[in-house]
CSV table of C-alpha atoms in Angstrom, one decimal:
chain,number,residue,atom,x,y,z
P,16,UNK,CA,0.0,0.0,0.0
P,17,UNK,CA,1.3,3.4,-0.9
P,18,UNK,CA,2.5,6.2,1.4
P,19,UNK,CA,-0.9,7.8,1.3
P,20,UNK,CA,-2.9,4.6,1.4
P,21,UNK,CA,-1.8,3.4,4.9
P,22,UNK,CA,-2.9,6.5,6.8
P,23,UNK,CA,-6.2,6.5,4.8
P,24,UNK,CA,-6.8,2.9,5.7
P,25,UNK,CA,-6.1,3.6,9.4
P,26,UNK,CA,-8.4,6.6,9.3
P,27,UNK,CA,-11.2,4.6,7.8
P,28,UNK,CA,-10.6,1.8,10.4
P,29,UNK,CA,-11.0,4.4,13.2
P,30,UNK,CA,-14.1,6.2,11.7
P,31,UNK,CA,-15.9,3.0,10.8
P,32,UNK,CA,-15.1,1.5,14.2
P,33,UNK,CA,-16.6,4.6,15.8
P,34,UNK,CA,-19.7,4.3,13.8
P,35,UNK,CA,-20.0,0.6,14.5
P,36,UNK,CA,-19.7,1.1,18.3
P,37,UNK,CA,-22.1,4.1,18.2
P,38,UNK,CA,-24.8,2.4,16.1
P,39,UNK,CA,-24.7,-1.3,17.0
P,40,UNK,CA,-22.5,-2.3,20.0
P,41,UNK,CA,-24.6,-1.2,23.0
P,42,UNK,CA,-28.1,-1.4,21.6
P,43,UNK,CA,-29.4,-3.4,24.6
P,44,UNK,CA,-29.0,-0.4,26.9
P,45,UNK,CA,-31.6,1.5,24.9
P,46,UNK,CA,-34.1,-0.8,26.6
P,47,UNK,CA,-36.1,2.1,28.1
P,48,UNK,CA,-37.1,3.2,24.5
P,49,UNK,CA,-37.6,-0.4,23.2
P,50,UNK,CA,-39.8,-1.4,26.1
P,51,UNK,CA,-42.2,1.4,25.2
P,52,UNK,CA,-42.6,-0.1,21.7
P,53,UNK,CA,-42.9,-3.6,23.0
P,54,UNK,CA,-45.6,-2.7,25.4
P,55,UNK,CA,-47.5,-0.9,22.6
P,56,UNK,CA,-47.2,-4.0,20.5
P,57,UNK,CA,-48.7,-6.1,23.3
P,58,UNK,CA,-45.6,-8.2,24.3
P,59,UNK,CA,-46.5,-10.2,27.4
P,60,UNK,CA,-49.8,-8.3,27.5
P,61,UNK,CA,-51.5,-11.6,28.4
P,62,UNK,CA,-50.1,-11.2,31.9
P,63,UNK,CA,-52.2,-8.1,32.4
P,64,UNK,CA,-55.4,-8.6,34.5
P,65,UNK,CA,-58.6,-6.6,34.8
P,66,UNK,CA,-59.9,-5.5,38.2
P,67,UNK,CA,-63.4,-4.3,38.9
P,68,UNK,CA,-64.1,-1.9,41.7
P,69,UNK,CA,-66.5,-2.7,44.6
P,70,UNK,CA,-69.3,-0.8,43.0
P,71,UNK,CA,-68.9,-2.9,39.8
P,72,UNK,CA,-68.4,0.1,37.5
P,73,UNK,CA,-64.7,1.0,37.9
P,74,UNK,CA,-62.4,-1.1,35.8
P,75,UNK,CA,-58.6,-1.0,36.1
P,76,UNK,CA,-55.9,-3.0,34.3
P,77,UNK,CA,-53.0,-4.3,36.4
P,78,UNK,CA,-49.9,-4.9,34.2
P,79,UNK,CA,-47.4,-5.3,37.0
P,80,UNK,CA,-46.8,-8.9,35.8
P,81,UNK,CA,-46.0,-7.6,32.3
P,82,UNK,CA,-43.6,-5.1,33.7
P,83,UNK,CA,-41.9,-7.8,35.8
P,84,UNK,CA,-41.5,-10.1,32.8
P,85,UNK,CA,-40.0,-7.3,30.6
P,86,UNK,CA,-37.7,-6.4,33.5
P,87,UNK,CA,-36.5,-10.0,33.6
P,88,UNK,CA,-35.7,-9.9,29.9
P,89,UNK,CA,-33.4,-6.9,30.5
P,90,UNK,CA,-31.9,-8.4,33.7
P,91,UNK,CA,-30.8,-11.5,31.8
P,92,UNK,CA,-29.5,-9.5,28.8
P,93,UNK,CA,-27.5,-7.1,30.9
P,94,UNK,CA,-26.1,-10.1,32.9
P,95,UNK,CA,-25.0,-11.8,29.7
P,96,UNK,CA,-23.5,-8.6,28.4
P,97,UNK,CA,-21.0,-8.6,31.4
P,98,UNK,CA,-20.7,-12.2,32.3
P,99,UNK,CA,-19.7,-13.3,28.7
P,100,UNK,CA,-16.9,-10.8,28.7
P,101,UNK,CA,-14.5,-13.4,30.2
P,102,UNK,CA,-15.1,-16.2,27.6
P,103,UNK,CA,-15.3,-13.5,24.9
P,104,UNK,CA,-11.9,-12.3,26.0
P,105,UNK,CA,-10.4,-15.8,25.8
P,106,UNK,CA,-11.9,-16.3,22.3
P,107,UNK,CA,-10.4,-13.0,21.1
P,108,UNK,CA,-7.0,-13.8,22.6
P,109,UNK,CA,-6.9,-17.4,21.4
P,110,UNK,CA,-8.5,-17.1,17.9
P,111,UNK,CA,-7.9,-13.5,16.9
P,112,UNK,CA,-10.0,-10.6,15.6
P,113,UNK,CA,-11.6,-12.3,12.5
P,114,UNK,CA,-13.0,-15.3,14.4
P,115,UNK,CA,-14.2,-13.1,17.2
P,116,UNK,CA,-15.9,-10.6,14.9
P,117,UNK,CA,-17.6,-13.4,12.8
P,118,UNK,CA,-19.0,-14.8,16.0
P,119,UNK,CA,-20.2,-11.3,17.1
P,120,UNK,CA,-21.8,-10.7,13.8
P,121,UNK,CA,-23.6,-14.0,13.8
P,122,UNK,CA,-24.9,-13.3,17.4
P,123,UNK,CA,-26.0,-9.7,16.4
P,124,UNK,CA,-27.7,-10.7,13.2
P,125,UNK,CA,-29.5,-13.7,14.8
P,126,UNK,CA,-30.8,-11.4,17.6
P,127,UNK,CA,-32.2,-8.7,15.3
P,128,UNK,CA,-33.9,-11.3,13.1
P,129,UNK,CA,-35.4,-12.9,16.1
P,130,UNK,CA,-36.9,-9.6,17.2
P,131,UNK,CA,-38.0,-8.8,13.7
P,132,UNK,CA,-40.0,-12.0,13.3
P,133,UNK,CA,-41.3,-12.0,16.9
P,134,UNK,CA,-44.8,-10.9,17.9
P,135,UNK,CA,-46.9,-10.6,21.1
P,136,UNK,CA,-47.8,-14.3,20.7
P,137,UNK,CA,-44.1,-15.3,20.7
P,138,UNK,CA,-43.0,-12.8,23.4
P,139,UNK,CA,-40.7,-15.4,25.0
P,140,UNK,CA,-38.3,-15.1,22.1
P,141,UNK,CA,-37.2,-11.8,23.6
P,142,UNK,CA,-35.1,-13.7,26.2
P,143,UNK,CA,-32.6,-15.3,23.8
P,144,UNK,CA,-32.8,-12.4,21.3
P,145,UNK,CA,-31.8,-9.6,23.8
P,146,UNK,CA,-29.1,-11.8,25.3
P,147,UNK,CA,-27.6,-12.5,21.9
P,148,UNK,CA,-27.8,-8.8,21.1
P,149,UNK,CA,-25.9,-8.0,24.3
P,150,UNK,CA,-23.2,-10.6,23.8
P,151,UNK,CA,-22.7,-9.7,20.1
P,152,UNK,CA,-22.4,-6.0,21.0
P,153,UNK,CA,-19.8,-6.3,23.7
P,154,UNK,CA,-17.7,-8.6,21.4
P,155,UNK,CA,-17.8,-5.9,18.7
P,156,UNK,CA,-16.5,-3.4,21.2
P,157,UNK,CA,-13.8,-5.8,22.4
P,158,UNK,CA,-12.4,-6.2,18.9
P,159,UNK,CA,-12.6,-2.5,18.2
P,160,UNK,CA,-10.7,-1.3,21.3
P,161,UNK,CA,-7.4,-2.5,19.8
P,162,UNK,CA,-7.8,0.1,17.0
P,163,UNK,CA,-6.2,2.6,19.4
P,164,UNK,CA,-2.9,0.7,19.0
P,165,UNK,CA,-2.7,2.1,15.5
P,166,UNK,CA,-2.4,5.7,16.7
P,167,UNK,CA,0.4,5.6,19.3
P,168,UNK,CA,0.1,8.6,21.7
P,169,UNK,CA,-3.7,8.9,21.0
P,170,UNK,CA,-4.3,5.3,22.0
P,171,UNK,CA,-6.1,6.0,25.3
P,172,UNK,CA,-8.2,8.8,23.7
P,173,UNK,CA,-9.5,6.4,21.0
P,174,UNK,CA,-10.2,3.6,23.4
P,175,UNK,CA,-12.1,6.0,25.6
P,176,UNK,CA,-14.1,7.4,22.6
P,177,UNK,CA,-15.1,3.8,21.6
P,178,UNK,CA,-16.4,3.1,25.1
P,179,UNK,CA,-18.3,6.4,25.0
P,180,UNK,CA,-19.7,5.5,21.6
P,181,UNK,CA,-20.8,2.1,23.1
P,182,UNK,CA,-22.8,3.9,25.7
P,183,UNK,CA,-24.3,6.3,23.1
P,184,UNK,CA,-25.5,3.5,20.9
P,185,UNK,CA,-28.4,3.0,23.2
P,186,UNK,CA,-30.0,6.0,21.5
P,187,UNK,CA,-30.5,3.9,18.4
P,188,UNK,CA,-33.6,2.4,20.1
P,189,UNK,CA,-34.9,6.0,20.5
P,190,UNK,CA,-34.8,6.2,16.7
P,191,UNK,CA,-36.7,2.9,16.5
P,192,UNK,CA,-39.3,4.3,19.0
P,193,UNK,CA,-39.7,7.6,17.1
P,194,UNK,CA,-40.0,5.8,13.7
P,195,UNK,CA,-42.6,3.5,15.4
P,196,UNK,CA,-44.7,6.5,16.4
P,197,UNK,CA,-44.4,7.7,12.8
P,198,UNK,CA,-45.8,4.4,11.5
P,199,UNK,CA,-42.7,2.3,10.8
P,200,UNK,CA,-43.1,-1.1,12.3
P,201,UNK,CA,-40.8,-2.8,14.8
P,202,UNK,CA,-40.2,-5.5,12.2
P,203,UNK,CA,-39.0,-3.1,9.5
P,204,UNK,CA,-36.5,-1.4,11.9
P,205,UNK,CA,-35.0,-4.6,13.0
P,206,UNK,CA,-34.8,-6.0,9.4
P,207,UNK,CA,-32.8,-2.9,8.5
P,208,UNK,CA,-30.5,-3.5,11.5
P,209,UNK,CA,-30.1,-7.1,10.3
P,210,UNK,CA,-29.1,-6.0,6.7
P,211,UNK,CA,-26.4,-3.7,8.2
P,212,UNK,CA,-24.5,-6.9,9.1
P,213,UNK,CA,-23.2,-6.8,5.5
P,214,UNK,CA,-21.2,-3.7,6.5
P,215,UNK,CA,-19.8,-5.5,9.5
P,216,UNK,CA,-18.6,-8.4,7.3
P,217,UNK,CA,-16.9,-6.0,4.8
P,218,UNK,CA,-15.2,-4.2,7.6
P,219,UNK,CA,-14.0,-7.5,9.1
P,220,UNK,CA,-12.1,-8.5,6.0
P,221,UNK,CA,-11.1,-5.1,4.6
P,222,UNK,CA,-10.3,-2.9,7.6
P,223,UNK,CA,-9.5,-5.2,10.5
P,224,UNK,CA,-6.6,-7.6,11.2
P,225,UNK,CA,-6.9,-11.3,11.0
P,226,UNK,CA,-5.3,-11.8,14.4
P,227,UNK,CA,-4.4,-8.8,16.6
P,228,UNK,CA,-3.0,-5.2,16.3
P,229,UNK,CA,0.2,-5.2,18.4
P,230,UNK,CA,1.3,-2.5,20.7
P,231,UNK,CA,3.7,-0.8,20.3
P,232,UNK,CA,3.1,-0.9,16.6
P,233,UNK,CA,6.1,-2.2,14.5
P,234,UNK,CA,7.2,-0.3,11.4
P,235,UNK,CA,5.5,-1.2,8.0
P,236,UNK,CA,2.7,-2.9,9.8
P,237,UNK,CA,-0.1,-4.0,7.5
P,238,UNK,CA,-3.5,-5.5,8.1
P,239,UNK,CA,-6.9,-6.1,6.5
P,240,UNK,CA,-7.0,-6.0,2.7
P,241,UNK,CA,-3.4,-5.0,2.4
P,242,UNK,CA,-2.1,-7.8,4.7
P,243,UNK,CA,0.4,-10.0,2.9
P,244,UNK,CA,0.6,-7.7,-0.2
P,245,UNK,CA,3.1,-5.1,1.1
P,246,UNK,CA,6.4,-4.9,-0.6
P,247,UNK,CA,8.1,-3.6,2.5
P,248,UNK,CA,10.3,-5.7,4.8
P,249,UNK,CA,11.2,-5.7,8.4
P,250,UNK,CA,14.6,-6.6,9.7
P,251,UNK,CA,14.8,-8.7,12.9
P,252,UNK,CA,17.5,-10.1,15.1
P,253,UNK,CA,17.2,-13.7,16.1
P,254,UNK,CA,18.3,-15.1,19.5
P,255,UNK,CA,21.6,-16.2,17.9
P,256,UNK,CA,22.3,-12.8,16.6
P,257,UNK,CA,21.6,-13.5,13.0
P,258,UNK,CA,19.7,-11.0,10.9
P,259,UNK,CA,16.4,-12.2,9.4
P,260,UNK,CA,14.1,-10.5,7.0
P,261,UNK,CA,10.4,-11.1,6.9
P,262,UNK,CA,7.7,-9.6,4.7
P,263,UNK,CA,4.9,-7.6,6.3
P,264,UNK,CA,2.4,-10.4,6.5
P,265,UNK,CA,-0.2,-11.3,9.1
P,266,UNK,CA,2.0,-13.8,11.0
P,267,UNK,CA,4.5,-11.4,12.7
P,268,UNK,CA,1.7,-9.4,14.4
P,269,UNK,CA,0.5,-12.6,16.2
P,270,UNK,CA,4.1,-13.4,17.3
P,271,UNK,CA,4.7,-9.9,18.6
P,272,UNK,CA,1.4,-9.9,20.6
P,273,UNK,CA,2.3,-13.3,22.0
P,274,UNK,CA,5.7,-12.0,23.2
P,275,UNK,CA,4.2,-8.9,24.8
P,276,UNK,CA,1.6,-10.9,26.7
P,277,UNK,CA,4.2,-13.1,28.5
P,278,UNK,CA,4.4,-12.1,32.2
P,279,UNK,CA,7.8,-11.1,33.6
P,280,UNK,CA,9.3,-13.2,36.3
P,281,UNK,CA,9.2,-10.4,38.9
P,282,UNK,CA,5.5,-9.5,38.3
P,283,UNK,CA,2.7,-10.7,40.6
P,284,UNK,CA,0.9,-13.8,39.6
P,285,UNK,CA,-2.7,-13.7,38.3
P,286,UNK,CA,-3.9,-15.5,41.5
P,287,UNK,CA,-2.2,-12.9,43.8
P,288,UNK,CA,-3.8,-10.1,41.8
P,289,UNK,CA,-7.3,-11.6,42.1
P,290,UNK,CA,-6.9,-12.0,45.9
P,291,UNK,CA,-5.4,-8.5,46.5
P,292,UNK,CA,-7.4,-5.8,48.3
P,293,UNK,CA,-7.0,-3.6,45.2
P,294,UNK,CA,-9.0,-6.1,43.1
P,295,UNK,CA,-11.6,-7.0,45.7
P,296,UNK,CA,-12.4,-3.3,46.5
P,297,UNK,CA,-12.4,-2.5,42.8
P,298,UNK,CA,-14.9,-5.3,42.2
P,299,UNK,CA,-17.1,-3.9,45.0
P,300,UNK,CA,-16.7,-0.4,43.5
P,301,UNK,CA,-18.0,-1.3,40.0
P,302,UNK,CA,-20.5,-3.9,41.2
P,303,UNK,CA,-22.6,-1.6,43.5
P,304,UNK,CA,-22.6,1.3,41.0
P,305,UNK,CA,-23.4,-1.0,38.0
P,306,UNK,CA,-26.3,-2.5,40.0
P,307,UNK,CA,-27.7,1.0,40.5
P,308,UNK,CA,-27.5,1.8,36.8
P,309,UNK,CA,-29.0,-1.5,35.6
P,310,UNK,CA,-31.9,-1.2,38.1
P,311,UNK,CA,-32.6,2.3,37.0
P,312,UNK,CA,-32.6,1.4,33.2
P,313,UNK,CA,-34.7,-1.7,33.8
P,314,UNK,CA,-37.3,0.1,35.9
P,315,UNK,CA,-37.4,3.5,34.1
P,316,UNK,CA,-40.6,2.8,32.2
P,317,UNK,CA,-42.7,1.7,35.3
P,318,UNK,CA,-41.2,4.6,37.3
P,319,UNK,CA,-42.2,7.1,34.7
P,320,UNK,CA,-45.7,5.5,34.4
P,321,UNK,CA,-46.1,5.9,38.1
P,322,UNK,CA,-44.9,9.5,38.3
P,323,UNK,CA,-47.0,10.6,35.3
P,324,UNK,CA,-50.0,8.8,36.6
P,325,UNK,CA,-50.1,6.5,33.6
P,326,UNK,CA,-50.0,9.4,31.0
P,327,UNK,CA,-48.5,7.7,27.8
P,328,UNK,CA,-47.7,11.1,26.2
P,329,UNK,CA,-45.6,12.2,29.2
P,330,UNK,CA,-44.0,8.8,29.5
P,331,UNK,CA,-43.0,9.0,25.8
P,332,UNK,CA,-41.6,12.5,26.3
P,333,UNK,CA,-39.4,11.6,29.3
P,334,UNK,CA,-38.3,8.3,27.6
P,335,UNK,CA,-37.2,10.4,24.6
P,336,UNK,CA,-35.3,12.8,26.9
P,337,UNK,CA,-33.5,9.9,28.6
P,338,UNK,CA,-32.5,8.3,25.3
P,339,UNK,CA,-31.3,11.7,24.0
P,340,UNK,CA,-29.0,12.2,26.9
P,341,UNK,CA,-27.4,8.8,26.2
P,342,UNK,CA,-26.0,10.4,23.0
P,343,UNK,CA,-23.8,12.5,25.2
P,344,UNK,CA,-21.9,9.5,26.5
P,345,UNK,CA,-19.4,9.8,23.7
P,346,UNK,CA,-18.7,13.4,24.8
P,347,UNK,CA,-18.4,12.6,28.5
P,348,UNK,CA,-16.2,9.6,28.2
P,349,UNK,CA,-12.8,11.4,27.5
P,350,UNK,CA,-13.2,13.6,30.6
P,351,UNK,CA,-12.2,10.7,33.0
P,352,UNK,CA,-9.2,9.8,30.8
P,353,UNK,CA,-8.0,13.4,31.1
P,354,UNK,CA,-8.3,13.3,34.9
P,355,UNK,CA,-6.3,10.1,35.0
P,356,UNK,CA,-3.6,11.3,32.6
P,357,UNK,CA,-3.1,14.7,34.1
P,358,UNK,CA,0.2,13.6,35.8
P,359,UNK,CA,1.7,12.6,32.4
P,360,UNK,CA,2.4,16.3,31.6
P,361,UNK,CA,5.3,15.8,34.1
P,362,UNK,CA,8.5,13.9,33.3
P,363,UNK,CA,8.1,10.1,33.0
P,364,UNK,CA,9.8,9.5,36.3
P,365,UNK,CA,6.7,11.0,37.9
P,366,UNK,CA,6.1,14.1,40.0
P,367,UNK,CA,8.5,14.8,42.8
P,368,UNK,CA,10.4,11.6,42.3
P,369,UNK,CA,7.4,9.3,42.3
P,370,UNK,CA,7.6,6.2,40.1
P,371,UNK,CA,5.2,6.3,37.1
P,372,UNK,CA,2.9,3.5,38.5
P,373,UNK,CA,2.6,5.3,41.8
P,374,UNK,CA,1.8,8.6,40.0
P,375,UNK,CA,-0.8,6.7,37.9
P,376,UNK,CA,-2.4,5.3,41.1
P,377,UNK,CA,-2.4,8.7,42.8
P,378,UNK,CA,-4.2,10.2,39.8
P,379,UNK,CA,-6.7,7.4,39.8
P,380,UNK,CA,-7.8,8.4,43.4
P,381,UNK,CA,-9.6,11.5,42.1
P,382,UNK,CA,-11.2,9.6,39.3
P,383,UNK,CA,-12.5,6.8,41.5
P,384,UNK,CA,-13.8,9.2,44.2
P,385,UNK,CA,-15.5,11.5,41.7
P,386,UNK,CA,-17.2,8.5,40.0
P,387,UNK,CA,-18.5,7.3,43.4
P,388,UNK,CA,-19.8,10.9,44.2
P,389,UNK,CA,-21.6,11.1,40.9
P,390,UNK,CA,-23.3,7.8,41.6
P,391,UNK,CA,-24.4,9.0,45.0
P,392,UNK,CA,-25.9,12.2,43.6
P,393,UNK,CA,-27.6,10.1,40.8
P,394,UNK,CA,-29.1,7.7,43.3
P,395,UNK,CA,-30.4,10.6,45.5
P,396,UNK,CA,-32.1,12.3,42.5
P,397,UNK,CA,-33.5,9.0,41.2
P,398,UNK,CA,-35.0,8.4,44.7
P,399,UNK,CA,-37.0,11.6,44.8
P,400,UNK,CA,-40.5,11.1,43.3
P,401,UNK,CA,-40.5,14.5,41.5
P,402,UNK,CA,-41.0,14.2,37.7
P,403,UNK,CA,-39.2,17.3,36.5
P,404,UNK,CA,-36.1,16.3,38.6
P,405,UNK,CA,-35.7,13.3,36.4
P,406,UNK,CA,-34.1,15.4,33.7
P,407,UNK,CA,-31.2,16.0,36.1
P,408,UNK,CA,-31.2,12.3,37.0
P,409,UNK,CA,-30.8,11.5,33.3
P,410,UNK,CA,-27.8,13.8,33.0
P,411,UNK,CA,-26.1,12.4,36.1
P,412,UNK,CA,-26.7,8.9,35.0
P,413,UNK,CA,-25.0,9.2,31.6
P,414,UNK,CA,-22.0,11.1,33.0
P,415,UNK,CA,-21.6,8.6,35.8
P,416,UNK,CA,-21.9,5.6,33.5
P,417,UNK,CA,-19.3,7.1,31.1
P,418,UNK,CA,-16.9,7.6,34.1
P,419,UNK,CA,-17.7,4.2,35.5
P,420,UNK,CA,-16.6,1.9,32.6
P,421,UNK,CA,-13.8,4.1,31.4
P,422,UNK,CA,-12.4,4.3,35.0
P,423,UNK,CA,-12.8,0.5,35.4
P,424,UNK,CA,-10.6,-0.3,32.4
P,425,UNK,CA,-8.1,2.5,33.2
P,426,UNK,CA,-7.6,1.4,36.8
P,427,UNK,CA,-7.0,-2.2,35.9
P,428,UNK,CA,-4.4,-1.1,33.4
P,429,UNK,CA,-2.4,1.0,35.9
P,430,UNK,CA,-2.9,-1.1,39.0
P,431,UNK,CA,-2.0,-4.6,37.7
P,432,UNK,CA,0.6,-6.1,35.3
P,433,UNK,CA,-0.3,-5.7,31.6
P,434,UNK,CA,0.1,-9.5,31.1
P,435,UNK,CA,-3.1,-10.0,33.3
P,436,UNK,CA,-5.2,-7.1,31.9
P,437,UNK,CA,-7.5,-9.2,29.7
P,438,UNK,CA,-8.1,-11.9,32.3
P,439,UNK,CA,-8.7,-9.4,35.2
P,440,UNK,CA,-10.9,-7.1,33.0
P,441,UNK,CA,-13.0,-10.1,32.0
P,442,UNK,CA,-13.2,-11.5,35.6
P,443,UNK,CA,-14.3,-8.1,37.0
P,444,UNK,CA,-17.1,-7.8,34.4
P,445,UNK,CA,-18.2,-11.4,34.9
P,446,UNK,CA,-18.3,-11.2,38.7
P,447,UNK,CA,-20.0,-7.8,38.7
P,448,UNK,CA,-22.6,-9.3,36.3
P,449,UNK,CA,-23.6,-11.8,39.0
P,450,UNK,CA,-24.2,-9.0,41.4
P,451,UNK,CA,-26.3,-7.2,38.8
P,452,UNK,CA,-28.8,-10.1,38.9
P,453,UNK,CA,-30.0,-8.6,42.2
P,454,UNK,CA,-31.9,-6.0,40.1
P,455,UNK,CA,-34.7,-8.5,39.4
P,456,UNK,CA,-35.5,-9.5,43.0
P,457,UNK,CA,-35.4,-5.7,43.8
P,458,UNK,CA,-37.9,-5.0,41.1
P,459,UNK,CA,-40.1,-8.0,42.2
P,460,UNK,CA,-39.9,-6.7,45.8
P,461,UNK,CA,-41.1,-3.2,44.8
P,462,UNK,CA,-43.9,-4.5,42.6
P,463,UNK,CA,-45.1,-7.1,45.2
P,464,UNK,CA,-44.5,-6.5,48.9
P,465,UNK,CA,-43.9,-2.7,48.6
P,466,UNK,CA,-46.9,-2.3,46.3
P,467,UNK,CA,-45.1,-0.2,43.7
P,468,UNK,CA,-43.3,2.2,46.2
P,469,UNK,CA,-39.6,2.0,45.6
P,470,UNK,CA,-38.6,4.2,48.6
P,471,UNK,CA,-37.1,1.5,50.8
P,472,UNK,CA,-35.2,-0.1,47.9
P,473,UNK,CA,-33.8,3.3,46.8
P,474,UNK,CA,-32.6,4.1,50.4
P,475,UNK,CA,-30.9,0.7,50.5
P,476,UNK,CA,-29.2,1.4,47.2
P,477,UNK,CA,-28.0,4.7,48.4
P,478,UNK,CA,-26.4,3.0,51.4
P,479,UNK,CA,-24.9,0.4,49.2
P,480,UNK,CA,-23.5,3.1,46.9
P,481,UNK,CA,-21.5,4.4,49.9
P,482,UNK,CA,-19.4,1.3,49.8
P,483,UNK,CA,-17.9,2.6,46.5
P,484,UNK,CA,-16.0,5.3,48.5
P,485,UNK,CA,-13.9,2.7,50.3
P,486,UNK,CA,-12.0,1.9,47.1
P,487,UNK,CA,-10.5,5.4,46.4
P,488,UNK,CA,-9.7,5.8,50.2
P,489,UNK,CA,-7.9,2.4,50.1
P,490,UNK,CA,-5.9,3.5,47.0
P,491,UNK,CA,-5.1,6.9,48.6
P,492,UNK,CA,-3.8,5.2,51.8
P,493,UNK,CA,-1.7,2.8,49.7
P,494,UNK,CA,-0.1,5.7,47.8
P,495,UNK,CA,0.7,7.4,51.2
P,496,UNK,CA,2.4,4.3,52.5
P,497,UNK,CA,4.4,3.9,49.3
P,498,UNK,CA,5.5,7.6,49.5
P,499,UNK,CA,6.5,7.2,53.2
P,500,UNK,CA,8.5,4.1,52.5
P,501,UNK,CA,10.2,5.7,49.5
P,502,UNK,CA,11.2,8.7,51.6
P,503,UNK,CA,12.6,6.5,54.4
P,504,UNK,CA,14.6,4.5,51.8
P,505,UNK,CA,16.0,7.7,50.3
P,506,UNK,CA,16.9,9.1,53.7
P,507,UNK,CA,19.1,6.0,54.4
């Protein structure tokens, strides 16, 4: 590929990856908009029951069982989205980008076709459909995050943007909802999403590597349609000191990544990382906040129905407002990265003689604490039964969610050895998914025993959110101990 062709290919890879993450990867989190359409089409409406008043004239319809079943669909889908990150990571590491993307596309296409050809009679098909949509989407994001490796110093910015685009993709179901209100059927919208899989296939073979994109990037690296057709060569030294030339084919990138992923002898083992206080408190940090977000998304429609006194026009307006704010996720995501990277303006040795890892951890304290504070404010606003206040709740929710997932990946990257990043990231997401299953019993408790009043559950979640502050405090105390020990060592 010519001198102008390689930058063009990388720019196309970045832009198409951004579009892919923004339009397809995180669709399942647009559930609040989709559930409005599903209820209008009568999904699980057979669970609604009629009640007649004591005078025999007042008729009411109780659809709490319908809401509970739809909440269960989202609970299982959101669980699969996180829990499958661990096996997805192993598939990606073992078989490479092409295999992982083909699997993601098959999941995604199967899901959209299932929804397209479902109906109120076959409502149960939503369970496998939404789960496949979630798993396919997170696998698309996983294969796209490596695109940041193509851009060197901008690597973290691009990874953060892709995670923000993943959050913003939930607004696609807002478009589906608006089109539905304009007369476009749910089937037509999902058939269109199914047809878009052709673009994913083309991107897989033309603009993505067969294996992995290494970091740091070697010179004359080629991938995609140009892989194996470059006339450039790379000179390498073998262990015996001999010089060896290799063409820029797909094979060297796999070897380079394999070498980079080998742990060094003086690094902590994977087991010691898992059982460290850093990992355990970080798992608590993300689990309690993620549970709060999932419960809010899964119960948004019933909450709005209650606050608007079952006014469908107002419910639709607030649902649109919530979905619109999700578009801002791609704008909010880089803020957290800027907070965590602020110390890198100083020399590489760190500020005031601090090692770089310690400087990274010290910068992470503000990010972790700010994320926990955002979640607390979001929980407080969500707990107050005042309809106009929910606009502020929506804003706090999207900002906090952007900080949460970006901060999760960034902290694992700076706190633990790079050789264990994929395994630890997958393990955190999988274990936090198990905690997120609590959203369904919480929803059932509100609908049943508490008779629709979520006050006590919200108070309990606010108390649970306070646990997230322990993590930044623990990291801050660790940094202080490290600094004290370093000063004592320098004084000797």
